[in-house]
PDB file of C-alpha atoms and ligand atoms in Angstrom:
ATOM      1  CA  UNK A  20     -15.731  11.113 -62.702  1.00  0.00           C
ATOM      2  CA  UNK A  21     -18.269  13.115 -60.515  1.00  0.00           C
ATOM      3  CA  UNK A  22     -19.530  11.706 -57.251  1.00  0.00           C
ATOM      4  CA  UNK A  23     -23.182  11.343 -57.466  1.00  0.00           C
ATOM      5  CA  UNK A  24     -25.614  12.511 -54.673  1.00  0.00           C
ATOM      6  CA  UNK A  25     -28.896  12.870 -53.449  1.00  0.00           C
ATOM      7  CA  UNK A  26     -29.796  15.694 -50.793  1.00  0.00           C
ATOM      8  CA  UNK A  27     -32.688  15.208 -48.613  1.00  0.00           C
ATOM      9  CA  UNK A  28     -33.780  18.363 -46.776  1.00  0.00           C
ATOM     10  CA  UNK A  29     -36.387  19.899 -44.564  1.00  0.00           C
ATOM     11  CA  UNK A  30     -34.813  23.080 -45.658  1.00  0.00           C
ATOM     12  CA  UNK A  31     -34.532  25.674 -42.938  1.00  0.00           C
ATOM     13  CA  UNK A  32     -31.768  27.996 -43.013  1.00  0.00           C
ATOM     14  CA  UNK A  33     -28.918  25.534 -41.974  1.00  0.00           C
ATOM     15  CA  UNK A  34     -29.823  23.288 -44.569  1.00  0.00           C
ATOM     16  CA  UNK A  35     -29.674  26.052 -47.205  1.00  0.00           C
ATOM     17  CA  UNK A  36     -26.073  26.605 -46.415  1.00  0.00           C
ATOM     18  CA  UNK A  37     -25.537  22.768 -46.856  1.00  0.00           C
ATOM     19  CA  UNK A  38     -27.104  23.110 -50.180  1.00  0.00           C
ATOM     20  CA  UNK A  39     -25.245  25.739 -50.915  1.00  0.00           C
ATOM     21  CA  UNK A  40     -22.022  24.145 -50.487  1.00  0.00           C
ATOM     22  CA  UNK A  41     -22.911  20.718 -52.510  1.00  0.00           C
ATOM     23  CA  UNK A  42     -24.528  22.664 -55.212  1.00  0.00           C
ATOM     24  CA  UNK A  43     -21.494  25.150 -56.167  1.00  0.00           C
ATOM     25  CA  UNK A  44     -18.940  22.003 -55.406  1.00  0.00           C
ATOM     26  CA  UNK A  45     -17.303  21.038 -59.181  1.00  0.00           C
ATOM     27  CA  UNK A  46     -16.678  17.337 -57.907  1.00  0.00           C
ATOM     28  CA  UNK A  47     -20.539  16.733 -56.996  1.00  0.00           C
ATOM     29  CA  UNK A  48     -23.350  15.629 -59.491  1.00  0.00           C
ATOM     30  CA  UNK A  49     -26.503  16.380 -57.566  1.00  0.00           C
ATOM     31  CA  UNK A  50     -29.397  14.237 -59.382  1.00  0.00           C
ATOM     32  CA  UNK A  51     -31.880  15.633 -57.217  1.00  0.00           C
ATOM     33  CA  UNK A  52     -33.087  17.017 -53.898  1.00  0.00           C
ATOM     34  CA  UNK A  53     -36.010  15.519 -51.939  1.00  0.00           C
ATOM     35  CA  UNK A  54     -37.950  17.709 -49.416  1.00  0.00           C
ATOM     36  CA  UNK A  55     -39.441  16.419 -46.054  1.00  0.00           C
ATOM     37  CA  UNK A  56     -41.814  17.781 -43.282  1.00  0.00           C
ATOM     38  CA  UNK A  57     -39.680  19.270 -40.767  1.00  0.00           C
ATOM     39  CA  UNK A  58     -38.022  22.603 -39.715  1.00  0.00           C
ATOM     40  CA  UNK A  59     -40.642  24.078 -41.640  1.00  0.00           C
ATOM     41  CA  UNK A  60     -44.096  21.995 -43.253  1.00  0.00           C
ATOM     42  CA  UNK A  61     -43.452  20.517 -46.848  1.00  0.00           C
ATOM     43  CA  UNK A  62     -44.598  23.095 -48.636  1.00  0.00           C
ATOM     44  CA  UNK A  63     -42.333  25.773 -47.220  1.00  0.00           C
ATOM     45  CA  UNK A  64     -39.247  23.160 -47.197  1.00  0.00           C
ATOM     46  CA  UNK A  65     -39.741  22.933 -50.859  1.00  0.00           C
ATOM     47  CA  UNK A  66     -40.123  26.546 -51.388  1.00  0.00           C
ATOM     48  CA  UNK A  67     -36.989  27.330 -49.607  1.00  0.00           C
ATOM     49  CA  UNK A  68     -34.943  24.675 -51.173  1.00  0.00           C
ATOM     50  CA  UNK A  69     -36.183  26.096 -54.703  1.00  0.00           C
ATOM     51  CA  UNK A  70     -35.283  29.514 -53.882  1.00  0.00           C
ATOM     52  CA  UNK A  71     -31.603  28.299 -52.466  1.00  0.00           C
ATOM     53  CA  UNK A  72     -31.254  26.667 -55.867  1.00  0.00           C
ATOM     54  CA  UNK A  73     -32.042  30.063 -57.795  1.00  0.00           C
ATOM     55  CA  UNK A  74     -29.678  31.824 -55.028  1.00  0.00           C
ATOM     56  CA  UNK A  75     -26.820  29.712 -56.116  1.00  0.00           C
ATOM     57  CA  UNK A  76     -27.766  29.741 -60.012  1.00  0.00           C
ATOM     58  CA  UNK A  77     -28.379  25.661 -59.969  1.00  0.00           C
ATOM     59  CA  UNK A  78     -31.801  25.847 -61.341  1.00  0.00           C
ATOM     60  CA  UNK A  79     -30.940  22.814 -63.443  1.00  0.00           C
ATOM     61  CA  UNK A  80     -31.126  20.540 -60.320  1.00  0.00           C
ATOM     62  CA  UNK A  81     -34.786  18.880 -59.737  1.00  0.00           C
ATOM     63  CA  UNK A  82     -36.429  19.231 -56.667  1.00  0.00           C
ATOM     64  CA  UNK A  83     -39.010  16.000 -55.349  1.00  0.00           C
ATOM     65  CA  UNK A  84     -41.469  16.806 -52.448  1.00  0.00           C
ATOM     66  CA  UNK A  85     -41.738  13.978 -50.222  1.00  0.00           C
ATOM     67  CA  UNK A  86     -43.298  13.536 -46.709  1.00  0.00           C
ATOM     68  CA  UNK A  87     -45.806  16.102 -45.240  1.00  0.00           C
ATOM     69  CA  UNK A  88     -45.795  14.084 -41.838  1.00  0.00           C
ATOM     70  CA  UNK A  89     -43.995  11.696 -39.965  1.00  0.00           C
ATOM     71  CA  UNK A  90     -44.516   7.766 -40.076  1.00  0.00           C
ATOM     72  CA  UNK A  91     -46.280   7.655 -37.097  1.00  0.00           C
ATOM     73  CA  UNK A  92     -46.575  10.584 -34.602  1.00  0.00           C
ATOM     74  CA  UNK A  93     -47.828  14.245 -35.798  1.00  0.00           C
ATOM     75  CA  UNK A  94     -45.525  16.494 -37.389  1.00  0.00           C
ATOM     76  CA  UNK A  95     -43.479  18.823 -35.608  1.00  0.00           C
ATOM     77  CA  UNK A  96     -41.469  21.921 -36.390  1.00  0.00           C
ATOM     78  CA  UNK A  97     -38.626  24.344 -35.526  1.00  0.00           C
ATOM     79  CA  UNK A  98     -40.056  27.515 -36.307  1.00  0.00           C
ATOM     80  CA  UNK A  99     -38.997  28.842 -33.136  1.00  0.00           C
ATOM     81  CA  UNK A 100     -35.124  28.465 -33.965  1.00  0.00           C
ATOM     82  CA  UNK A 101     -35.567  29.357 -38.072  1.00  0.00           C
ATOM     83  CA  UNK A 102     -38.565  31.703 -38.163  1.00  0.00           C
ATOM     84  CA  UNK A 103     -41.519  31.098 -39.610  1.00  0.00           C
ATOM     85  CA  UNK A 104     -40.743  30.749 -42.912  1.00  0.00           C
ATOM     86  CA  UNK A 105     -37.495  28.586 -41.798  1.00  0.00           C
ATOM     87  CA  UNK A 106     -35.323  31.103 -43.519  1.00  0.00           C
ATOM     88  CA  UNK A 107     -35.444  33.815 -41.004  1.00  0.00           C
ATOM     89  CA  UNK A 108     -38.323  35.482 -41.980  1.00  0.00           C
ATOM     90  CA  UNK A 109     -37.086  38.384 -44.267  1.00  0.00           C
ATOM     91  CA  UNK A 110     -39.468  38.161 -47.163  1.00  0.00           C
ATOM     92  CA  UNK A 111     -36.637  36.334 -49.208  1.00  0.00           C
ATOM     93  CA  UNK A 112     -38.655  33.409 -50.287  1.00  0.00           C
ATOM     94  CA  UNK A 113     -40.366  33.923 -54.044  1.00  0.00           C
ATOM     95  CA  UNK A 114     -38.654  31.216 -56.150  1.00  0.00           C
ATOM     96  CA  UNK A 115     -39.908  31.161 -60.021  1.00  0.00           C
ATOM     97  CA  UNK A 116     -38.611  27.441 -60.458  1.00  0.00           C
ATOM     98  CA  UNK A 117     -41.052  24.638 -59.628  1.00  0.00           C
ATOM     99  CA  UNK A 118     -40.862  21.233 -58.085  1.00  0.00           C
ATOM    100  CA  UNK A 119     -41.321  18.301 -59.862  1.00  0.00           C
ATOM    101  CA  UNK A 120     -44.739  16.135 -59.976  1.00  0.00           C
ATOM    102  CA  UNK A 121     -42.886  13.089 -58.861  1.00  0.00           C
ATOM    103  CA  UNK A 122     -42.682  11.886 -55.242  1.00  0.00           C
ATOM    104  CA  UNK A 123     -39.580  11.859 -53.786  1.00  0.00           C
ATOM    105  CA  UNK A 124     -39.855   8.224 -52.897  1.00  0.00           C
ATOM    106  CA  UNK A 125     -39.791   7.037 -56.357  1.00  0.00           C
ATOM    107  CA  UNK A 126     -37.476   9.512 -57.426  1.00  0.00           C
ATOM    108  CA  UNK A 127     -35.192   7.847 -54.858  1.00  0.00           C
ATOM    109  CA  UNK A 128     -35.744   4.246 -55.706  1.00  0.00           C
ATOM    110  CA  UNK A 129     -35.705   4.591 -59.340  1.00  0.00           C
ATOM    111  CA  UNK A 130     -32.627   6.543 -59.283  1.00  0.00           C
ATOM    112  CA  UNK A 131     -30.652   4.037 -56.870  1.00  0.00           C
ATOM    113  CA  UNK A 132     -31.866   1.276 -59.011  1.00  0.00           C
ATOM    114  CA  UNK A 133     -30.452   3.175 -61.895  1.00  0.00           C
ATOM    115  CA  UNK A 134     -27.129   3.922 -60.545  1.00  0.00           C
ATOM    116  CA  UNK A 135     -26.466   0.866 -57.899  1.00  0.00           C
ATOM    117  CA  UNK A 136     -23.648   1.473 -55.142  1.00  0.00           C
ATOM    118  CA  UNK A 137     -22.671   5.093 -56.661  1.00  0.00           C
ATOM    119  CA  UNK A 138     -24.902   7.335 -54.729  1.00  0.00           C
ATOM    120  CA  UNK A 139     -24.225   9.185 -51.795  1.00  0.00           C
ATOM    121  CA  UNK A 140     -27.230  10.164 -49.684  1.00  0.00           C
ATOM    122  CA  UNK A 141     -27.023  12.963 -47.581  1.00  0.00           C
ATOM    123  CA  UNK A 142     -29.996  13.709 -45.290  1.00  0.00           C
ATOM    124  CA  UNK A 143     -30.702  17.092 -43.622  1.00  0.00           C
ATOM    125  CA  UNK A 144     -33.901  16.366 -42.000  1.00  0.00           C
ATOM    126  CA  UNK A 145     -36.281  13.810 -40.313  1.00  0.00           C
ATOM    127  CA  UNK A 146     -36.262  10.589 -42.026  1.00  0.00           C
ATOM    128  CA  UNK A 147     -39.311   9.890 -42.988  1.00  0.00           C
ATOM    129  CA  UNK A 148     -38.515   9.534 -47.009  1.00  0.00           C
ATOM    130  CA  UNK A 149     -36.093   7.159 -46.213  1.00  0.00           C
ATOM    131  CA  UNK A 150     -38.266   5.256 -43.726  1.00  0.00           C
ATOM    132  CA  UNK A 151     -40.805   5.270 -46.390  1.00  0.00           C
ATOM    133  CA  UNK A 152     -38.055   3.931 -49.337  1.00  0.00           C
ATOM    134  CA  UNK A 153     -36.986   1.072 -46.799  1.00  0.00           C
ATOM    135  CA  UNK A 154     -40.850   0.062 -46.219  1.00  0.00           C
ATOM    136  CA  UNK A 155     -41.299   0.098 -49.865  1.00  0.00           C
ATOM    137  CA  UNK A 156     -38.179  -1.224 -51.265  1.00  0.00           C
ATOM    138  CA  UNK A 157     -35.401  -2.215 -48.506  1.00  0.00           C
ATOM    139  CA  UNK A 158     -33.408  -4.070 -51.386  1.00  0.00           C
ATOM    140  CA  UNK A 159     -32.832  -1.070 -53.754  1.00  0.00           C
ATOM    141  CA  UNK A 160     -32.204   0.876 -50.247  1.00  0.00           C
ATOM    142  CA  UNK A 161     -28.851  -1.273 -49.813  1.00  0.00           C
ATOM    143  CA  UNK A 162     -27.565  -0.371 -53.254  1.00  0.00           C
ATOM    144  CA  UNK A 163     -26.633   3.282 -51.854  1.00  0.00           C
ATOM    145  CA  UNK A 164     -23.220   3.789 -51.739  1.00  0.00           C
ATOM    146  CA  UNK A 165     -23.437   5.375 -48.387  1.00  0.00           C
ATOM    147  CA  UNK A 166     -25.887   7.447 -46.062  1.00  0.00           C
ATOM    148  CA  UNK A 167     -24.605  10.403 -43.973  1.00  0.00           C
ATOM    149  CA  UNK A 168     -27.215  11.984 -41.856  1.00  0.00           C
ATOM    150  CA  UNK A 169     -27.404  14.869 -39.998  1.00  0.00           C
ATOM    151  CA  UNK A 170     -29.066  13.045 -37.042  1.00  0.00           C
ATOM    152  CA  UNK A 171     -28.546  12.357 -33.513  1.00  0.00           C
ATOM    153  CA  UNK A 172     -27.025  14.340 -30.289  1.00  0.00           C
ATOM    154  CA  UNK A 173     -23.737  12.366 -31.114  1.00  0.00           C
ATOM    155  CA  UNK A 174     -22.321  11.733 -27.763  1.00  0.00           C
ATOM    156  CA  UNK A 175     -23.448  15.220 -26.245  1.00  0.00           C
ATOM    157  CA  UNK A 176     -26.874  16.476 -25.087  1.00  0.00           C
ATOM    158  CA  UNK A 177     -30.177  16.851 -26.988  1.00  0.00           C
ATOM    159  CA  UNK A 178     -31.474  19.967 -28.598  1.00  0.00           C
ATOM    160  CA  UNK A 179     -35.167  18.822 -28.866  1.00  0.00           C
ATOM    161  CA  UNK A 180     -35.756  16.904 -25.270  1.00  0.00           C
ATOM    162  CA  UNK A 181     -32.662  16.465 -22.947  1.00  0.00           C
ATOM    163  CA  UNK A 182     -31.912  13.355 -24.603  1.00  0.00           C
ATOM    164  CA  UNK A 183     -33.162  13.717 -28.276  1.00  0.00           C
ATOM    165  CA  UNK A 184     -32.008  15.633 -31.570  1.00  0.00           C
ATOM    166  CA  UNK A 185     -34.547  17.289 -33.662  1.00  0.00           C
ATOM    167  CA  UNK A 186     -34.155  15.036 -36.978  1.00  0.00           C
ATOM    168  CA  UNK A 187     -34.639  12.132 -34.680  1.00  0.00           C
ATOM    169  CA  UNK A 188     -37.626  13.300 -32.683  1.00  0.00           C
ATOM    170  CA  UNK A 189     -39.531  14.275 -35.574  1.00  0.00           C
ATOM    171  CA  UNK A 190     -39.696  10.812 -36.806  1.00  0.00           C
ATOM    172  CA  UNK A 191     -37.815   8.364 -34.554  1.00  0.00           C
ATOM    173  CA  UNK A 192     -39.725   5.196 -36.143  1.00  0.00           C
ATOM    174  CA  UNK A 193     -38.018   6.408 -39.643  1.00  0.00           C
ATOM    175  CA  UNK A 194     -34.369   6.842 -37.872  1.00  0.00           C
ATOM    176  CA  UNK A 195     -34.875   3.325 -36.386  1.00  0.00           C
ATOM    177  CA  UNK A 196     -35.609   1.682 -39.920  1.00  0.00           C
ATOM    178  CA  UNK A 197     -32.601   3.469 -41.302  1.00  0.00           C
ATOM    179  CA  UNK A 198     -30.668   2.123 -38.331  1.00  0.00           C
ATOM    180  CA  UNK A 199     -31.888  -1.240 -39.172  1.00  0.00           C
ATOM    181  CA  UNK A 200     -30.860  -0.793 -43.017  1.00  0.00           C
ATOM    182  CA  UNK A 201     -27.737  -2.789 -43.912  1.00  0.00           C
ATOM    183  CA  UNK A 202     -25.967  -0.264 -45.767  1.00  0.00           C
ATOM    184  CA  UNK A 203     -22.739   2.036 -44.541  1.00  0.00           C
ATOM    185  CA  UNK A 204     -23.942   4.812 -42.957  1.00  0.00           C
ATOM    186  CA  UNK A 205     -22.470   7.685 -40.927  1.00  0.00           C
ATOM    187  CA  UNK A 206     -23.924  10.134 -38.410  1.00  0.00           C
ATOM    188  CA  UNK A 207     -22.755  13.643 -38.024  1.00  0.00           C
ATOM    189  CA  UNK A 208     -24.709  14.506 -34.431  1.00  0.00           C
ATOM    190  CA  UNK A 209     -25.676  17.645 -33.232  1.00  0.00           C
ATOM    191  CA  UNK A 210     -22.589  17.831 -30.934  1.00  0.00           C
ATOM    192  CA  UNK A 211     -20.306  18.615 -33.911  1.00  0.00           C
ATOM    193  CA  UNK A 212     -21.913  21.573 -34.924  1.00  0.00           C
ATOM    194  CA  UNK A 213     -21.086  23.890 -31.764  1.00  0.00           C
ATOM    195  CA  UNK A 214     -18.143  24.929 -30.408  1.00  0.00           C
ATOM    196  CA  UNK A 215     -15.286  25.733 -32.550  1.00  0.00           C
ATOM    197  CA  UNK A 216     -17.627  25.082 -35.590  1.00  0.00           C
ATOM    198  CA  UNK A 217     -20.209  27.936 -34.393  1.00  0.00           C
ATOM    199  CA  UNK A 218     -19.618  30.846 -36.446  1.00  0.00           C
ATOM    200  CA  UNK A 219     -18.227  34.007 -34.514  1.00  0.00           C
ATOM    201  CA  UNK A 220     -19.733  37.122 -34.711  1.00  0.00           C
ATOM    202  CA  UNK A 221     -16.376  38.258 -36.740  1.00  0.00           C
ATOM    203  CA  UNK A 222     -17.373  35.208 -38.859  1.00  0.00           C
ATOM    204  CA  UNK A 223     -20.547  36.344 -39.787  1.00  0.00           C
ATOM    205  CA  UNK A 224     -19.357  39.924 -40.388  1.00  0.00           C
ATOM    206  CA  UNK A 225     -16.839  38.766 -42.610  1.00  0.00           C
ATOM    207  CA  UNK A 226     -18.938  35.755 -44.418  1.00  0.00           C
ATOM    208  CA  UNK A 227     -21.870  38.377 -44.728  1.00  0.00           C
ATOM    209  CA  UNK A 228     -21.166  40.355 -47.786  1.00  0.00           C
ATOM    210  CA  UNK A 229     -24.006  41.795 -49.447  1.00  0.00           C
ATOM    211  CA  UNK A 230     -24.347  40.304 -53.026  1.00  0.00           C
ATOM    212  CA  UNK A 231     -22.608  37.108 -52.258  1.00  0.00           C
ATOM    213  CA  UNK A 232     -23.909  33.640 -51.290  1.00  0.00           C
ATOM    214  CA  UNK A 233     -22.108  34.418 -47.529  1.00  0.00           C
ATOM    215  CA  UNK A 234     -24.583  37.386 -47.485  1.00  0.00           C
ATOM    216  CA  UNK A 235     -27.745  35.099 -48.443  1.00  0.00           C
ATOM    217  CA  UNK A 236     -26.528  32.531 -46.083  1.00  0.00           C
ATOM    218  CA  UNK A 237     -25.955  35.186 -43.122  1.00  0.00           C
ATOM    219  CA  UNK A 238     -29.327  36.694 -43.827  1.00  0.00           C
ATOM    220  CA  UNK A 239     -31.691  33.797 -44.049  1.00  0.00           C
ATOM    221  CA  UNK A 240     -29.889  32.581 -40.826  1.00  0.00           C
ATOM    222  CA  UNK A 241     -31.285  35.784 -39.125  1.00  0.00           C
ATOM    223  CA  UNK A 242     -33.561  34.377 -37.008  1.00  0.00           C
ATOM    224  CA  UNK A 243     -31.125  31.693 -35.611  1.00  0.00           C
ATOM    225  CA  UNK A 244     -28.711  34.016 -34.751  1.00  0.00           C
ATOM    226  CA  UNK A 245     -31.063  36.202 -32.513  1.00  0.00           C
ATOM    227  CA  UNK A 246     -32.803  32.684 -31.263  1.00  0.00           C
ATOM    228  CA  UNK A 247     -28.809  31.923 -29.852  1.00  0.00           C
ATOM    229  CA  UNK A 248     -28.344  35.666 -28.619  1.00  0.00           C
ATOM    230  CA  UNK A 249     -31.294  35.225 -26.629  1.00  0.00           C
ATOM    231  CA  UNK A 250     -30.091  32.407 -24.793  1.00  0.00           C
ATOM    232  CA  UNK A 251     -26.758  34.054 -24.704  1.00  0.00           C
ATOM    233  CA  UNK A 252     -25.405  30.696 -26.817  1.00  0.00           C
ATOM    234  CA  UNK A 253     -22.893  30.649 -29.436  1.00  0.00           C
ATOM    235  CA  UNK A 254     -23.678  32.528 -32.416  1.00  0.00           C
ATOM    236  CA  UNK A 255     -23.935  30.643 -35.859  1.00  0.00           C
ATOM    237  CA  UNK A 256     -24.435  26.980 -35.437  1.00  0.00           C
ATOM    238  CA  UNK A 257     -24.912  25.499 -38.819  1.00  0.00           C
ATOM    239  CA  UNK A 258     -25.492  21.327 -37.712  1.00  0.00           C
ATOM    240  CA  UNK A 259     -26.604  20.361 -41.700  1.00  0.00           C
ATOM    241  CA  UNK A 260     -23.668  22.708 -42.887  1.00  0.00           C
ATOM    242  CA  UNK A 261     -21.209  20.367 -40.709  1.00  0.00           C
ATOM    243  CA  UNK A 262     -22.786  17.104 -41.877  1.00  0.00           C
ATOM    244  CA  UNK A 263     -22.333  18.329 -45.560  1.00  0.00           C
ATOM    245  CA  UNK A 264     -18.581  19.225 -44.695  1.00  0.00           C
ATOM    246  CA  UNK A 265     -17.942  15.622 -43.347  1.00  0.00           C
ATOM    247  CA  UNK A 266     -18.871  14.713 -47.118  1.00  0.00           C
ATOM    248  CA  UNK A 267     -17.248  17.104 -49.352  1.00  0.00           C
ATOM    249  CA  UNK A 268     -14.248  18.344 -47.223  1.00  0.00           C
ATOM    250  CA  UNK A 269     -12.628  15.439 -45.957  1.00  0.00           C
ATOM    251  CA  UNK A 270      -9.876  17.455 -44.255  1.00  0.00           C
ATOM    252  CA  UNK A 271     -12.757  18.686 -41.739  1.00  0.00           C
ATOM    253  CA  UNK A 272     -13.525  15.291 -40.612  1.00  0.00           C
ATOM    254  CA  UNK A 273     -10.928  14.189 -38.207  1.00  0.00           C
ATOM    255  CA  UNK A 274     -12.053  11.214 -36.739  1.00  0.00           C
ATOM    256  CA  UNK A 275     -15.186   8.831 -36.783  1.00  0.00           C
ATOM    257  CA  UNK A 276     -15.652   5.381 -35.059  1.00  0.00           C
ATOM    258  CA  UNK A 277     -17.700   3.059 -35.075  1.00  0.00           C
ATOM    259  CA  UNK A 278     -20.914   2.355 -32.928  1.00  0.00           C
ATOM    260  CA  UNK A 279     -23.953   0.161 -32.288  1.00  0.00           C
ATOM    261  CA  UNK A 280     -26.837   2.788 -32.114  1.00  0.00           C
ATOM    262  CA  UNK A 281     -30.441   1.747 -31.071  1.00  0.00           C
ATOM    263  CA  UNK A 282     -33.331   4.318 -31.322  1.00  0.00           C
ATOM    264  CA  UNK A 283     -36.176   4.315 -28.525  1.00  0.00           C
ATOM    265  CA  UNK A 284     -39.321   5.019 -30.128  1.00  0.00           C
ATOM    266  CA  UNK A 285     -41.726   3.622 -27.008  1.00  0.00           C
ATOM    267  CA  UNK A 286     -41.438   5.699 -24.206  1.00  0.00           C
ATOM    268  CA  UNK A 287     -42.351   9.214 -24.208  1.00  0.00           C
ATOM    269  CA  UNK A 288     -39.480  10.727 -21.977  1.00  0.00           C
ATOM    270  CA  UNK A 289     -36.848   9.059 -24.214  1.00  0.00           C
ATOM    271  CA  UNK A 290     -38.511   9.238 -27.694  1.00  0.00           C
ATOM    272  CA  UNK A 291     -35.739   9.910 -30.402  1.00  0.00           C
ATOM    273  CA  UNK A 292     -32.797   9.114 -28.110  1.00  0.00           C
ATOM    274  CA  UNK A 293     -30.264   7.217 -29.956  1.00  0.00           C
ATOM    275  CA  UNK A 294     -28.157   5.129 -27.713  1.00  0.00           C
ATOM    276  CA  UNK A 295     -24.598   4.768 -28.791  1.00  0.00           C
ATOM    277  CA  UNK A 296     -22.453   1.960 -27.958  1.00  0.00           C
ATOM    278  CA  UNK A 297     -18.844   1.035 -28.309  1.00  0.00           C
ATOM    279  CA  UNK A 298     -16.853  -1.812 -26.521  1.00  0.00           C
ATOM    280  CA  UNK A 299     -14.345   0.664 -24.988  1.00  0.00           C
ATOM    281  CA  UNK A 300     -17.041   2.821 -23.498  1.00  0.00           C
ATOM    282  CA  UNK A 301     -18.244   0.798 -20.774  1.00  0.00           C
ATOM    283  CA  UNK A 302     -15.895  -0.659 -18.009  1.00  0.00           C
ATOM    284  CA  UNK A 303     -17.238  -4.033 -17.228  1.00  0.00           C
ATOM    285  CA  UNK A 304     -19.572  -5.573 -19.227  1.00  0.00           C
ATOM    286  CA  UNK A 305     -20.450  -9.376 -19.702  1.00  0.00           C
ATOM    287  CA  UNK A 306     -23.596  -8.869 -22.143  1.00  0.00           C
ATOM    288  CA  UNK A 307     -22.696  -9.612 -25.989  1.00  0.00           C
ATOM    289  CA  UNK A 308     -24.081  -6.781 -27.793  1.00  0.00           C
ATOM    290  CA  UNK A 309     -25.099  -6.251 -31.594  1.00  0.00           C
ATOM    291  CA  UNK A 310     -22.796  -5.699 -34.100  1.00  0.00           C
ATOM    292  CA  UNK A 311     -21.648  -2.253 -34.902  1.00  0.00           C
ATOM    293  CA  UNK A 312     -23.948  -0.907 -37.556  1.00  0.00           C
ATOM    294  CA  UNK A 313     -22.980   2.835 -37.887  1.00  0.00           C
ATOM    295  CA  UNK A 314     -20.007   5.313 -38.061  1.00  0.00           C
ATOM    296  CA  UNK A 315     -20.306   8.628 -35.441  1.00  0.00           C
ATOM    297  CA  UNK A 316     -18.372  11.844 -36.447  1.00  0.00           C
ATOM    298  CA  UNK A 317     -16.343  12.057 -33.115  1.00  0.00           C
ATOM    299  CA  UNK A 318     -13.977  15.176 -34.193  1.00  0.00           C
ATOM    300  CA  UNK A 319     -14.378  17.499 -36.527  1.00  0.00           C
ATOM    301  CA  UNK A 320     -12.336  20.698 -37.639  1.00  0.00           C
ATOM    302  CA  UNK A 321     -14.261  23.772 -37.035  1.00  0.00           C
ATOM    303  CA  UNK A 322     -11.619  25.865 -38.054  1.00  0.00           C
ATOM    304  CA  UNK A 323     -10.731  24.447 -41.251  1.00  0.00           C
ATOM    305  CA  UNK A 324     -14.769  24.293 -42.124  1.00  0.00           C
ATOM    306  CA  UNK A 325     -15.457  27.797 -41.643  1.00  0.00           C
ATOM    307  CA  UNK A 326     -12.010  28.462 -43.539  1.00  0.00           C
ATOM    308  CA  UNK A 327     -13.773  26.507 -46.139  1.00  0.00           C
ATOM    309  CA  UNK A 328     -17.269  28.282 -45.722  1.00  0.00           C
ATOM    310  CA  UNK A 329     -15.666  31.719 -46.070  1.00  0.00           C
ATOM    311  CA  UNK A 330     -13.915  30.972 -49.396  1.00  0.00           C
ATOM    312  CA  UNK A 331     -16.923  29.241 -51.424  1.00  0.00           C
ATOM    313  CA  UNK A 332     -19.646  31.654 -50.088  1.00  0.00           C
ATOM    314  CA  UNK A 333     -17.761  34.646 -51.360  1.00  0.00           C
ATOM    315  CA  UNK A 334     -19.195  33.390 -55.125  1.00  0.00           C
ATOM    316  CA  UNK A 335     -21.883  35.795 -56.373  1.00  0.00           C
ATOM    317  CA  UNK A 336     -25.353  35.350 -55.378  1.00  0.00           C
ATOM    318  CA  UNK A 337     -27.662  35.366 -58.248  1.00  0.00           C
ATOM    319  CA  UNK A 338     -30.985  37.116 -56.794  1.00  0.00           C
TER     320      UNK A 338
HETATM  321  C1  LIG B   2     -31.395  19.440 -37.046  1.00  0.00           C
HETATM  322  O1  LIG B   2     -32.557  20.021 -36.908  1.00  0.00           O
HETATM  323  C2  LIG B   2     -33.001  21.369 -37.168  1.00  0.00           C
HETATM  324  O2  LIG B   2     -33.175  22.205 -36.957  1.00  0.00           O
HETATM  325  C3  LIG B   2     -31.695  21.746 -38.514  1.00  0.00           C
HETATM  326  O3  LIG B   2     -32.056  21.979 -39.787  1.00  0.00           O
HETATM  327  C4  LIG B   2     -30.971  20.188 -38.306  1.00  0.00           C
HETATM  328  O4  LIG B   2     -31.226  19.698 -39.546  1.00  0.00           O
HETATM  329  C5  LIG B   2     -30.453  20.034 -35.808  1.00  0.00           C
HETATM  330  O5  LIG B   2     -30.950  18.963 -35.058  1.00  0.00           O
HETATM  331 CA1  LIG B   3     -32.513  20.075 -41.420  1.00  0.00          CA
END
């Protein structure tokens, strides 16, 4: 039997690669994709998702638009990183497929009720849709099999503020709700996508063959590649693809450890920081901490992940 999955995305260029990975995986049944504000405004995130499905020939997968803005704060976007359209600004986004009328929150709750303890939820954007589901029906959300979230800095520095990662910073209140949910949850933090997991110039050239999914994946990441070049950084870091790899390709996930996570929402300087605590991290502590409430990916095989990407992205692109 195939693994049942729902993906929640603020589809920018790295989300699109993660979506391709899941869409072409023969062992995965994607019940639906929900969209959320984040990298780009909701409408664009939905359009980018629809286009990605057309490119990999999976127009059978329904797409449900969700939250336009965060639970408390004004929306923030990352168009400086992914391009104004979130997909490299190359005029590649013109989907024919339409989104469903049903809202993401209703779809998520109905579907989780229908398949209790069977659904793996993978979130690639700010956690607003998930926070809203928890507010509406916490009990149902506890019926997820597990959640993997591309969220938090992991054990590294922030990419949006010194201490915050984008998906948490864009809606820390929602992340706090997720952390408080009694369900199996894994954070694939930003620290895992840099270093050996970042595609090199050679990887980009070899994977980016025109007419293949790899050609599309490289094209839509044009703005991100240029952004990284401008800062003298690694070439192509794809946090959402790394999070998806942890779910799809067990040989890439080398280690994950239990942590007590705490999400800061009160002070401006720490807004969106997720403090991760483990007993073995602190030299001397006499305070009792709350029990572990998540796992965090601590070792990832970047080389193996790029090999997998190389293989799966050879497939033909449909448009
Ligand atoms: C996350 O923020 C977005 O820019 C990416 O799509 C990823 O989900 C990384 O912090
Ligand atoms: Ca994302």
